[in-house]
Amino acid sequence: MTLKTQVGIIGSGPAGLLLSQLLHKQGIDSVILEKHSRAHVEGRIRAGILEQGTVDMLDEAGVGERLHEEGLIHDGIGIQFNGVNHRIGFKARDTGKTVTVYGQTEVTKDLMDAHAARGQDPFYEAEDVRISGIEAGTPTLKCLFQGKGLEVQCKIIVGCDGYHGVSRQSFPSDVLNTFERVYPFGWLGVLADVKPVSEELIYNNHKNGFALASQRSATRSRYYIQCELNESVEEWSDDRFWETLIHMFGEEVGPKIETGPSIEKSIAPLRSFVAEPMRYKSLFLAGDSAHVVPPTGAKGLNLAASDVHYLTEGLVDYFSTGSTSGLDLYSDRALARVWTAIRFSWWFTHLTHRFPENETHGMAYKLQIAELEYLVQSESAKASLAENYVGLPF
Ligand code: APR
Ligand code: PHB
């Protein structure tokens, strides 16, 4: 079967779905090819902090209703070290900036429902997606769908297929420059239907490692603790997880942690990664296909949204006037914001995690504590953290 569309999209994660939905709102047709089933994509548990710019884009896409009903607005975070939790307010009264706690899973569900409602589901379980025709100016996607060959002839292809996707691999090797830092640890995450330990998130630098108290709702919590890369979830019973977490949160917060059976438990590696440029001729990258951040700054989903913001502007310009100026500027504009988030996520990770050189009382640990002590007493340092955390302007 052969289809013709304006924009061919690979991947139905947040980037692909949000792009397709915003293009639809502007009367631009797109087709999404997704290698997994809807249930598989929905089942992936990811972060849950939305910058205001992301919330505004979801409203613009017409999928903000449940987000505003169920999302939790936060205007501060806690940073704990030496057993004491210090609140960093975002001074929303001054900046007007807050973040909204709403799981990426929920964002994905809302966008998938919007596609289904207009009868334009992604092609789920599309196998062996291949890109061709970029050099010839006839951009084409081919795959196996429900056992039959499917060809999608497009004007533009956007790779929203994540870090492990095919689109970045389709760039000529002499065009692409990549930058990567792999961290020597991972995050063990647990989702549980227990009351969150605090109103706001708490980022904890404990001498044994990093821990994070997050949430999904007033009755569902998300916790993380730093773990070794060679550990497996099988080594972490619920009891061992809760005991470790309570110990790391110390006397002030630990006893307040409500425990219960985990409904999801997983280990994720941490990396900082950027691929430049984010465009080759009619092939564009958006989201994790072009960049990955350690989750410490909660930037992954929000960077996918900002890429989509810039790309949608360029595509609307192109399809409505024929001008390529927005598309020509896309990569530089997107990367400028990507690198500010990469830097912030790198800084916040280095400030809060235990690195191999951090012997408990080693120089590296003492420097972390010195910087944390400075941070929590300096209005300008707190303002700098806040403006990065809530999201810099597009
Ligand atoms: N063919 C078709 N689909 C593919 C292929 C392929 N070869 N490779 C990957 N995909 C799909 C994946 O199954 C996934 O659904 O592309 C989608 C990519 O989604 P994400 O990895 O979520 O990336 P993105 O949409 O950019 O969102 C970034 O998601 O993973 C989190 O931490 C990340 O918060 C960040 C956000
Ligand atoms: C989450 O709730 O999953 C979460 C929150 C903040 C982060 C990372 C993950 O920095």
XYZ file of C-alpha atoms and ligand atoms in Angstrom, residues 10-15 33-36 41 44 46 104 129 160-162 165-166 286-288 300-301 304, ligand 1:
62
model
C 8.750 8.030 12.981
C 7.785 7.382 16.617
C 4.643 7.950 18.691
C 6.255 9.166 21.888
C 5.600 12.693 23.167
C 7.586 14.354 20.344
C 4.883 4.993 12.100
C 5.429 3.436 15.554
C 7.229 0.149 16.081
C 5.416 -0.818 19.291
C 4.025 2.915 24.495
C 6.446 3.114 29.588
C 8.819 8.156 32.429
C 4.482 11.630 30.678
C 10.868 1.335 9.193
C 10.859 11.299 16.694
C 12.112 7.770 17.313
C 14.169 8.324 20.432
C 15.745 4.974 16.650
C 16.686 4.747 12.956
C 13.096 16.056 17.329
C 13.212 14.875 20.940
C 15.344 12.026 22.242
C 13.629 15.224 28.577
C 9.940 15.676 27.786
C 10.993 17.296 23.071
N 10.502 2.591 14.071
C 9.339 3.096 14.584
N 9.239 3.604 15.831
C 10.365 3.634 16.589
C 11.615 3.157 16.117
C 11.653 2.623 14.794
N 12.798 2.152 14.277
N 12.545 3.323 17.108
C 11.898 3.879 18.154
N 10.602 4.061 17.852
C 9.557 4.632 18.707
C 9.611 4.123 20.142
O 8.888 2.900 20.267
C 8.950 5.273 20.913
O 7.546 5.086 21.029
O 9.793 6.020 18.812
C 9.240 6.503 20.054
C 10.258 7.431 20.715
O 9.649 7.965 21.884
P 10.553 8.503 23.116
O 11.720 7.607 23.300
O 9.617 8.720 24.264
O 11.141 9.893 22.619
P 10.467 11.333 22.468
O 9.131 11.250 21.852
O 11.525 12.154 21.880
O 10.214 11.820 23.980
C 11.278 12.098 24.830
O 10.456 10.447 26.287
O 11.725 8.576 26.728
C 11.331 9.779 27.201
O 13.026 10.508 28.682
C 12.489 10.703 27.416
O 11.195 12.349 28.488
C 11.842 12.025 27.272
C 10.802 11.810 26.216
